[in-house]
Short mmCIF file of N, CA and C in Angstrom, two decimals:
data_model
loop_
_atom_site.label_atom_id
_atom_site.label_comp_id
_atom_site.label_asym_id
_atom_site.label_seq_id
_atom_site.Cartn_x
_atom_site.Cartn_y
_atom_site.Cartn_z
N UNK A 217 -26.36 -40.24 -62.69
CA UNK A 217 -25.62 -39.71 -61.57
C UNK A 217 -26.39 -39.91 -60.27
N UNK A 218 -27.62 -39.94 -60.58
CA UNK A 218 -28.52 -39.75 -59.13
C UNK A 218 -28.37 -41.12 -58.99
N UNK A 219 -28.73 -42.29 -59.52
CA UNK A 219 -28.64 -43.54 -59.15
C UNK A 219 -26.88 -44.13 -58.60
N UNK A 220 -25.88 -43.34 -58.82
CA UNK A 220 -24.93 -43.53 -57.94
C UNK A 220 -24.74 -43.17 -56.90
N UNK A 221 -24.99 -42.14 -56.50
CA UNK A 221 -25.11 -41.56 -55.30
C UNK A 221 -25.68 -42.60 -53.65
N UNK A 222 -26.68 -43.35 -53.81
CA UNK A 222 -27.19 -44.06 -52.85
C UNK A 222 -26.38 -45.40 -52.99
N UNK A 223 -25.95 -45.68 -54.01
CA UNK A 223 -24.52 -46.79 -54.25
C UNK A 223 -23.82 -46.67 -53.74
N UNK A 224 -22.96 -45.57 -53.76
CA UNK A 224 -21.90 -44.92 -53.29
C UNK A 224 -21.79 -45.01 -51.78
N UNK A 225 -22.98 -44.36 -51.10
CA UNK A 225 -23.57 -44.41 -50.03
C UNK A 225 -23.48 -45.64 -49.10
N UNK A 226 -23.94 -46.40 -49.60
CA UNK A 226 -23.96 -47.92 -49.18
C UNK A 226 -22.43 -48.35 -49.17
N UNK A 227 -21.79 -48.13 -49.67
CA UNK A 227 -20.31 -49.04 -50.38
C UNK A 227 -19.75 -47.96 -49.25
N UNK A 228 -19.72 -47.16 -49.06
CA UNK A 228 -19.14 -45.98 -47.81
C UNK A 228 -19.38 -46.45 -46.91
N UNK A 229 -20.68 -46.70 -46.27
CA UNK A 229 -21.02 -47.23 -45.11
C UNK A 229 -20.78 -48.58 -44.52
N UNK A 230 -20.59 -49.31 -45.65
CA UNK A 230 -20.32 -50.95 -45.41
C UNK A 230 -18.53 -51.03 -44.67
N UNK A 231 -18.09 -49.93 -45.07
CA UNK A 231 -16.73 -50.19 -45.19
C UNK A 231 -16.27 -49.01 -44.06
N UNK A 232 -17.35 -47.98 -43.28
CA UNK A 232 -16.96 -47.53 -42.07
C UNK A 232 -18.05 -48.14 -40.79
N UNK A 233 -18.98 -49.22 -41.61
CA UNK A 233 -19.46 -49.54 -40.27
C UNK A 233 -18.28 -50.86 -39.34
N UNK A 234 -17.66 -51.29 -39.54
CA UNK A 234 -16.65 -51.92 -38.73
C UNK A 234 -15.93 -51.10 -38.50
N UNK A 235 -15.37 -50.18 -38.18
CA UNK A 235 -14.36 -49.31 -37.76
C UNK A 235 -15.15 -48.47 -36.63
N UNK A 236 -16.75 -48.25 -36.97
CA UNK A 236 -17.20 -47.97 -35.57
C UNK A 236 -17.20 -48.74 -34.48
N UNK A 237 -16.93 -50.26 -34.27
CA UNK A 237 -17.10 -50.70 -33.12
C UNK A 237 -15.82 -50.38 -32.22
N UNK A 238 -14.72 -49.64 -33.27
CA UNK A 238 -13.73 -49.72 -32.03
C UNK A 238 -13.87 -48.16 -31.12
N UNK A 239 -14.70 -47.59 -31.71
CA UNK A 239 -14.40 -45.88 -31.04
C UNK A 239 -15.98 -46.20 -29.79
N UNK A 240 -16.65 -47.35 -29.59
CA UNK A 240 -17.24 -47.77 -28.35
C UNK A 240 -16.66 -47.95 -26.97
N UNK A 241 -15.23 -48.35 -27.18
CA UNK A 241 -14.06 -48.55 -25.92
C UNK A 241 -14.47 -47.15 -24.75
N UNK A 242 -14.31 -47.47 -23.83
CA UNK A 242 -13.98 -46.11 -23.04
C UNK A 242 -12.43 -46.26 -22.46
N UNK A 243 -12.52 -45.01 -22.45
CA UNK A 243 -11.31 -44.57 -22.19
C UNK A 243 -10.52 -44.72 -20.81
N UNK A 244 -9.76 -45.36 -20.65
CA UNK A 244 -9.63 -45.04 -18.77
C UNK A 244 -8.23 -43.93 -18.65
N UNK A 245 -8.89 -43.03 -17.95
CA UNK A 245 -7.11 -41.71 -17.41
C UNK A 245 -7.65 -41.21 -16.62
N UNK A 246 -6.45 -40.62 -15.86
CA UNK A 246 -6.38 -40.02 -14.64
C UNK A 246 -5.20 -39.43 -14.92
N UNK A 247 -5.88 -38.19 -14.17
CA UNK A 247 -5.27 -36.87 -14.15
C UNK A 247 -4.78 -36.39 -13.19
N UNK A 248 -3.76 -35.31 -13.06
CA UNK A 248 -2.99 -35.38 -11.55
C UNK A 248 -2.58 -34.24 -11.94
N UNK A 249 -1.93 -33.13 -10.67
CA UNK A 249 -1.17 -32.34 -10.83
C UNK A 249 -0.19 -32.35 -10.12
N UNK A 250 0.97 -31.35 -10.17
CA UNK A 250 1.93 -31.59 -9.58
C UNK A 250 2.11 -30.14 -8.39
N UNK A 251 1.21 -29.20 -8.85
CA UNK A 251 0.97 -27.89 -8.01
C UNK A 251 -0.19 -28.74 -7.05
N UNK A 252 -0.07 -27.23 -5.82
CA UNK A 252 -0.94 -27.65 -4.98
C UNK A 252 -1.42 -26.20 -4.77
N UNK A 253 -2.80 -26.51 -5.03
CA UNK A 253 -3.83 -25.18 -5.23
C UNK A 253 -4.47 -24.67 -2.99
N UNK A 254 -3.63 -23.51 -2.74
CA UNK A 254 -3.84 -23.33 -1.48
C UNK A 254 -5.04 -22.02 -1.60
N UNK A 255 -5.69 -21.98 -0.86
CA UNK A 255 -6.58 -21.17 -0.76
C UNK A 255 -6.26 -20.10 0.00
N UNK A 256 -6.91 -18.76 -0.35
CA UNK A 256 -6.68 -17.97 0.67
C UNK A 256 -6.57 -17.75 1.83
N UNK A 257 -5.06 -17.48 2.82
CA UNK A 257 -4.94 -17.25 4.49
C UNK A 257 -5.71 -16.25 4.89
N UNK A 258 -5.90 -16.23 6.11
CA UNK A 258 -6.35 -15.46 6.92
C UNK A 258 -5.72 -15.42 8.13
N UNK A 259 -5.12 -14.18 9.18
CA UNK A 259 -4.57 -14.06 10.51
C UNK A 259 -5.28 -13.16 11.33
N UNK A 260 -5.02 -13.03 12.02
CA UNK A 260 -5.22 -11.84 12.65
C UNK A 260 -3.58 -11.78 13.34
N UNK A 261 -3.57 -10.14 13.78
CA UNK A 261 -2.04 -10.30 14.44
C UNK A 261 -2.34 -9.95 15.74
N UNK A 262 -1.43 -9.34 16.48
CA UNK A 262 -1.45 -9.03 18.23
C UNK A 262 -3.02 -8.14 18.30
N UNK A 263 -2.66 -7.20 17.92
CA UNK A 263 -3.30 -5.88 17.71
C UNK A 263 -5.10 -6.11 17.71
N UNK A 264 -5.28 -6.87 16.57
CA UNK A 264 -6.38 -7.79 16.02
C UNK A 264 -6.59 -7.33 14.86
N UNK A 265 -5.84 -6.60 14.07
CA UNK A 265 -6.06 -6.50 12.35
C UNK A 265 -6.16 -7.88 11.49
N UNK A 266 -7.07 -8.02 10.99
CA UNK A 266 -6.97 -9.11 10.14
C UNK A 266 -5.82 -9.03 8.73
N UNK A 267 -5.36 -9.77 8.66
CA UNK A 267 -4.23 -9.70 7.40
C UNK A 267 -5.01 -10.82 6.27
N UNK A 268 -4.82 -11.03 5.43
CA UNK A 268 -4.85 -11.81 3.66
C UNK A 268 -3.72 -12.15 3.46
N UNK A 269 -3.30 -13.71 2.79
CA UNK A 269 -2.23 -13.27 2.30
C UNK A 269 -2.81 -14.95 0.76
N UNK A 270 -2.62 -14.17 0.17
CA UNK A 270 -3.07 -15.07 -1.53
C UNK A 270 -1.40 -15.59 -1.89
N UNK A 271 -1.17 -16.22 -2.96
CA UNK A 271 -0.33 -17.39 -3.30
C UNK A 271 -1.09 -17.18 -5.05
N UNK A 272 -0.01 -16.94 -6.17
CA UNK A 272 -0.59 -17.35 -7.29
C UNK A 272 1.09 -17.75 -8.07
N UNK A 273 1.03 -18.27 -9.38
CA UNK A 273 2.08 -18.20 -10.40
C UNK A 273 1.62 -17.64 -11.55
N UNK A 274 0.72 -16.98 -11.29
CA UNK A 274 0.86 -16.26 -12.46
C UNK A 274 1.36 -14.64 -12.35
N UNK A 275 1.89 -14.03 -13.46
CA UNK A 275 2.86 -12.91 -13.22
C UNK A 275 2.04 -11.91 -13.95
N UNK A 276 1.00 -11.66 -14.67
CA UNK A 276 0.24 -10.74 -15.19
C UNK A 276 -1.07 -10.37 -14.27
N UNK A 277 -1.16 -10.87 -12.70
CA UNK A 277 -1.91 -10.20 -12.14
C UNK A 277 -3.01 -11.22 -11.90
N UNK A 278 -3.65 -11.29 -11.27
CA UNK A 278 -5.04 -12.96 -10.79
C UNK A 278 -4.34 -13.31 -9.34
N UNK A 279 -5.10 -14.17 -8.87
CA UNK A 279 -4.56 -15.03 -7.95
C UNK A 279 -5.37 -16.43 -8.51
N UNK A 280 -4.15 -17.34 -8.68
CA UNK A 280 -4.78 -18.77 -8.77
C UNK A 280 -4.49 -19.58 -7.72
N UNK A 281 -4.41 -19.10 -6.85
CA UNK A 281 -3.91 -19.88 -5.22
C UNK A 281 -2.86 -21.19 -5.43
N UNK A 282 -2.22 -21.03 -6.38
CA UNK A 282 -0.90 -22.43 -7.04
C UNK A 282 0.39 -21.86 -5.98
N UNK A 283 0.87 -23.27 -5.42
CA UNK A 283 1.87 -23.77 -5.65
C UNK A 283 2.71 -24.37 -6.12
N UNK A 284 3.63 -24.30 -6.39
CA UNK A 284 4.02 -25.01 -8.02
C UNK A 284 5.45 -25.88 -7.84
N UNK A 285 5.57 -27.11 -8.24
CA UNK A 285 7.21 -27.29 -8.70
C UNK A 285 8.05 -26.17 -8.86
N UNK A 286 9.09 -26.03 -8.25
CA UNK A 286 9.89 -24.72 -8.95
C UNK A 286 10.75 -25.58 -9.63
N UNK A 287 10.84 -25.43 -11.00
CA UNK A 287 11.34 -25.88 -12.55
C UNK A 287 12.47 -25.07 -12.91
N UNK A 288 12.13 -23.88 -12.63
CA UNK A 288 13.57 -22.95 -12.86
C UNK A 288 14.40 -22.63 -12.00
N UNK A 289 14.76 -22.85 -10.67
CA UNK A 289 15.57 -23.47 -9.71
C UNK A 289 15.71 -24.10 -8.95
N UNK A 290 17.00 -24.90 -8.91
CA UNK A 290 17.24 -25.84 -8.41
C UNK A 290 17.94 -26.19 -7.14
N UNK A 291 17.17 -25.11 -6.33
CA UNK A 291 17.62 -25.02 -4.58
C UNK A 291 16.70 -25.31 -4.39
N UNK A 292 15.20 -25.84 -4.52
CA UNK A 292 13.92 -25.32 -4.01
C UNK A 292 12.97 -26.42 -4.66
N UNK A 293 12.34 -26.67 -3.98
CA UNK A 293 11.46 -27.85 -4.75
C UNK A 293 10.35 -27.78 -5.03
N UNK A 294 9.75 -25.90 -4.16
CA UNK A 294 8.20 -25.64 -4.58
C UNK A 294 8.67 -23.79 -4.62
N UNK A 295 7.45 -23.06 -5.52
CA UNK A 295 7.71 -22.09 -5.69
C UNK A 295 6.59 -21.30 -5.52
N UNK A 296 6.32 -20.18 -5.20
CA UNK A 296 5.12 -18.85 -5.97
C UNK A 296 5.14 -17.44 -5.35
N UNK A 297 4.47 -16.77 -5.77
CA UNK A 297 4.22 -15.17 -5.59
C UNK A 297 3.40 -15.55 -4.82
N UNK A 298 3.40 -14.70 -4.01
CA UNK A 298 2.43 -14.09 -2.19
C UNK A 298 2.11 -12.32 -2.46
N UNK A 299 1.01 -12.05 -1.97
CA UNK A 299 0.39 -11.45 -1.89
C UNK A 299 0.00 -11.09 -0.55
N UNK A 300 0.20 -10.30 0.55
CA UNK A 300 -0.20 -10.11 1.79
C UNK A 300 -0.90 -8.44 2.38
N UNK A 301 -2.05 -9.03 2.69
CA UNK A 301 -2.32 -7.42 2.36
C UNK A 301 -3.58 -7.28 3.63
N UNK A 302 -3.56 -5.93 4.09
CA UNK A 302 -4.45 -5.43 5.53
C UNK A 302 -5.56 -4.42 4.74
N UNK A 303 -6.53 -5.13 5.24
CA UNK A 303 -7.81 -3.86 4.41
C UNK A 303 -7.81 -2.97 5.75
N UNK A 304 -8.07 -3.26 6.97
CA UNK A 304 -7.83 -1.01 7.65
C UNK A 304 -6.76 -0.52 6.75
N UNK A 305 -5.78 -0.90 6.85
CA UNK A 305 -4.96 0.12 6.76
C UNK A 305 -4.62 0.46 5.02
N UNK A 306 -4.90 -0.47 4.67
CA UNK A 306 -4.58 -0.45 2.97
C UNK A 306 -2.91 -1.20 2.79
N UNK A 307 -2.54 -1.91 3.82
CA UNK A 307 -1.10 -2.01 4.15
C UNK A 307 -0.79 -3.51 2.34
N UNK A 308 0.05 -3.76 2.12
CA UNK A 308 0.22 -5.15 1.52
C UNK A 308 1.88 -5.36 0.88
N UNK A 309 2.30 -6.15 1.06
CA UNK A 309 3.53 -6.42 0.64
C UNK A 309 3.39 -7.97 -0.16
N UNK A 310 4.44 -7.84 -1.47
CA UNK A 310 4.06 -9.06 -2.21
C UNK A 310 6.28 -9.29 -2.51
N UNK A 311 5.95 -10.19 -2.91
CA UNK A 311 7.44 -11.29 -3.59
C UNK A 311 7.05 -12.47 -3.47
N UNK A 312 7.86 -13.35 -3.53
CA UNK A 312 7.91 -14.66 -3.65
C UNK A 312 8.22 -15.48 -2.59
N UNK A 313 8.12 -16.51 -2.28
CA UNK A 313 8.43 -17.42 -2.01
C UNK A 313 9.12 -18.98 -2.21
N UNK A 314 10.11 -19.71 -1.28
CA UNK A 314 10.42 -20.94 -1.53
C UNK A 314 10.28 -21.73 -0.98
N UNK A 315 10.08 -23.19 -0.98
CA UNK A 315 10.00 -24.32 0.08
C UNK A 315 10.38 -25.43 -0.35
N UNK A 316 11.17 -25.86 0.28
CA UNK A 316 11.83 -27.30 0.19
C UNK A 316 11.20 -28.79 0.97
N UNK A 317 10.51 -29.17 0.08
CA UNK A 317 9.48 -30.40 0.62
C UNK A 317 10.62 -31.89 0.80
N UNK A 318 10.48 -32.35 1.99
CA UNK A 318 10.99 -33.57 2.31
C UNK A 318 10.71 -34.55 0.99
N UNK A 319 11.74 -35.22 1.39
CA UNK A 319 11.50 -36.19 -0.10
C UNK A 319 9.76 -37.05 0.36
N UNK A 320 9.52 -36.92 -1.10
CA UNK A 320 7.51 -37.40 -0.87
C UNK A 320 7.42 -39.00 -0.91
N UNK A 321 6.54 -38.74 0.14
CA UNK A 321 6.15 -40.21 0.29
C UNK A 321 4.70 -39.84 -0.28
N UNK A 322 3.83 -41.11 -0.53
CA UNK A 322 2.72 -41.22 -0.42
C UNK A 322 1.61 -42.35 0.11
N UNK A 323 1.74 -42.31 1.58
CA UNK A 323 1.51 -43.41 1.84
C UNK A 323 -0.15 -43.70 1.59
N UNK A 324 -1.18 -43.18 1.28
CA UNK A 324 -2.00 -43.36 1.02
C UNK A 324 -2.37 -43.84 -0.47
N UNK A 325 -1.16 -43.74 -1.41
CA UNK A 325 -1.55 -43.71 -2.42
C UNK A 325 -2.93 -42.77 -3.25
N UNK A 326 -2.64 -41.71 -2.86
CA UNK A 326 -3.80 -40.98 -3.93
C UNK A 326 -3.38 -39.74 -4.38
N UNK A 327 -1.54 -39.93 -4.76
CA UNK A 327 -1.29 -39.11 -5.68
C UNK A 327 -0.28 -37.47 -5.23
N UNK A 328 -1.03 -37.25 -4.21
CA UNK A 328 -0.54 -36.31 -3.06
C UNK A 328 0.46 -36.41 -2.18
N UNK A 329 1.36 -35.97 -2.05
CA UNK A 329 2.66 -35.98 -1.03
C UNK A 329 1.63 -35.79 -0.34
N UNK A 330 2.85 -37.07 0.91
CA UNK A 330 2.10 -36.47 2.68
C UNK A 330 2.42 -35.27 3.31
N UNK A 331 3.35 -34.87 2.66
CA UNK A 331 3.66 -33.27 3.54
C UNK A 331 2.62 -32.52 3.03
N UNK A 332 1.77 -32.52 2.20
CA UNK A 332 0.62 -31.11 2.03
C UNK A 332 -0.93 -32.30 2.92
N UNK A 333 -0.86 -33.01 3.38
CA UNK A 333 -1.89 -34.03 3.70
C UNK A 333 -1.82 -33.75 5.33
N UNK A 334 -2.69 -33.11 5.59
CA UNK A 334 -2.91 -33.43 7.40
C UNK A 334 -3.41 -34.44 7.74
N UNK A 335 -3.74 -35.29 6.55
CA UNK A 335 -4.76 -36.66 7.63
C UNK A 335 -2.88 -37.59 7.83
N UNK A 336 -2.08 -37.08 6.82
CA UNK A 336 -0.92 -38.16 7.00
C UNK A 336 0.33 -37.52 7.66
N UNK A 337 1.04 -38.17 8.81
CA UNK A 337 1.82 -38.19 9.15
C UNK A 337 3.32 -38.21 8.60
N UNK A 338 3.98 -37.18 8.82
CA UNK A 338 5.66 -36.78 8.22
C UNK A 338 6.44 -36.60 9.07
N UNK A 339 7.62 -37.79 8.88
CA UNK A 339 8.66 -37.88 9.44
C UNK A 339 9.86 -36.87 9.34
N UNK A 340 10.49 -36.28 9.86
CA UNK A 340 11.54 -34.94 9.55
C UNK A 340 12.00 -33.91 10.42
N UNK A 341 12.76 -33.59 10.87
CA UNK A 341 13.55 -32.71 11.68
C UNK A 341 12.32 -31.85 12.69
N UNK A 342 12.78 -32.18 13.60
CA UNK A 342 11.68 -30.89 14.56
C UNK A 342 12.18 -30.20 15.19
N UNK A 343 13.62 -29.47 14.51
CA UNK A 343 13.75 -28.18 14.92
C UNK A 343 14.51 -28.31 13.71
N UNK A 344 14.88 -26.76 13.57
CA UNK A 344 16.37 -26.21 12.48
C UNK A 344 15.79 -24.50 12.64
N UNK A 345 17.04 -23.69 11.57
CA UNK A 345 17.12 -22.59 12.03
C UNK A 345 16.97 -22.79 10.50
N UNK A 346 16.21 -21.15 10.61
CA UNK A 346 15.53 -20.37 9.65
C UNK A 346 16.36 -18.61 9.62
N UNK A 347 17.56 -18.83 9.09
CA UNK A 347 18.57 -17.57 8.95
C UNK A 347 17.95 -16.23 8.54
N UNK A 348 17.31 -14.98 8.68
CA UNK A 348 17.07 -14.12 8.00
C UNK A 348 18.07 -13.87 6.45
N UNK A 349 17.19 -13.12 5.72
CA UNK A 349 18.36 -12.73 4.34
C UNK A 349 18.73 -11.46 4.72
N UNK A 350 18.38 -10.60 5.42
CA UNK A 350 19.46 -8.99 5.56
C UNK A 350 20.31 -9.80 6.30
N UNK A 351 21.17 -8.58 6.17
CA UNK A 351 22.89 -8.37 7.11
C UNK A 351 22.94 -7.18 7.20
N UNK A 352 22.84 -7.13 8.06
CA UNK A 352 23.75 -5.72 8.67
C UNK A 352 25.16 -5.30 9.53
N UNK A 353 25.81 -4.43 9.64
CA UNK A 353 26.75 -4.42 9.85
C UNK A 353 27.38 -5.09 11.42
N UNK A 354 26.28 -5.44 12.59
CA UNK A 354 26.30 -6.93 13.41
C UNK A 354 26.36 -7.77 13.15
N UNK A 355 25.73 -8.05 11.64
CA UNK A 355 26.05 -9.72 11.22
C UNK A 355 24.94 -9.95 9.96
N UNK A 356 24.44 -11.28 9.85
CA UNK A 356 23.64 -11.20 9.37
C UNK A 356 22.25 -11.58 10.27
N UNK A 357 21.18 -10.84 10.22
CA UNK A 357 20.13 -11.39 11.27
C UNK A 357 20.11 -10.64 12.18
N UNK A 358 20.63 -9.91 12.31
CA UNK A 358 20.97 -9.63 13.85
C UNK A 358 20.37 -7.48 13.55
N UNK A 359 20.47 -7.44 14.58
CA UNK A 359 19.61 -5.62 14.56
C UNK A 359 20.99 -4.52 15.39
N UNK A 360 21.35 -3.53 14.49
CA UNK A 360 21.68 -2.48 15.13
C UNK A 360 21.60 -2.34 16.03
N UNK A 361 22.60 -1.60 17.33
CA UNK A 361 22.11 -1.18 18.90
C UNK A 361 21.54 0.41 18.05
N UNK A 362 20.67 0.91 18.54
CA UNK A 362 20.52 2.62 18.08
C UNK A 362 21.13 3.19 18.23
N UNK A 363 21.22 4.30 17.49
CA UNK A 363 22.66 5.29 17.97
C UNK A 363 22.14 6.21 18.73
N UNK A 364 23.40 6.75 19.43
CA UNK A 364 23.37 7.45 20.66
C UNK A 364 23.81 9.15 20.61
#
């Protein structure tokens, strides 16, 4: 038995040493995403309170600063949760957000729409109206006179 063993051995090896030359190849890939990872804002407002406002998709709590494809509707071409929040005051309001990105170019080729790219230039409307979502009984957008 012992004298098979180093037989064996040999007859194994003869017959996986050609199959190692092919796992020498390297590999070529590239990787890409389709979110765009924004980092935390910062403002200040009139007053001079500084405000925060974070960006994540995830729904159990983190901030991963993602913007994302929106996949589950189809008005909207980017999606995520906002986070906006005032350390004096303890103030913060959160929901979501949507944005509709011009159809993407990439003229640099490196993968990135030019609309998230400040070194690249985007062609597209330079004005339009931005409707509020309340209504009130003036209309929609529009503010109560106070009552008297």
């Amino acid at each position: 038995m012992n004298r098979l063993l180093p037989i064996s051995l040999m007859a194994l090896g003869s017959v996986i040493a050609p199959c190692s030359g092919a796992q020498t190849n390297i590999a070529q890939v590239r990787l890409f995403s389709l979110s765009l990872q924004c980092e935390r804002g910062r403002g200040v407002d009139t007053i001079g309170f500084e405000w925060f406002l974070n960006m994540t998709t995830l729904v159990l709590g983190g901030f991963n600063g993602e913007l994302s494809p929106n996949f589950l509707s189809g008005t909207t071409s980017h999606s995520s949760f906002f986070y906006l929040w005032n350390d004096f005051f303890g103030e913060s309001f959160d929901g979501g957000i949507e944005l509709d990105m011009p159809f993407p170019t990439d003229a640099n080729g490196n993968g990135f729409a030019d609309f998230f790219e400040v070194s690249q230039s985007v062609s597209g409307p330079g004005a339009g109206t931005c409707p509020p979502p309340w209504r009130t009984s003036s209309g929609p957008g529009t503010r109560d006179p106070p009552a008297e």
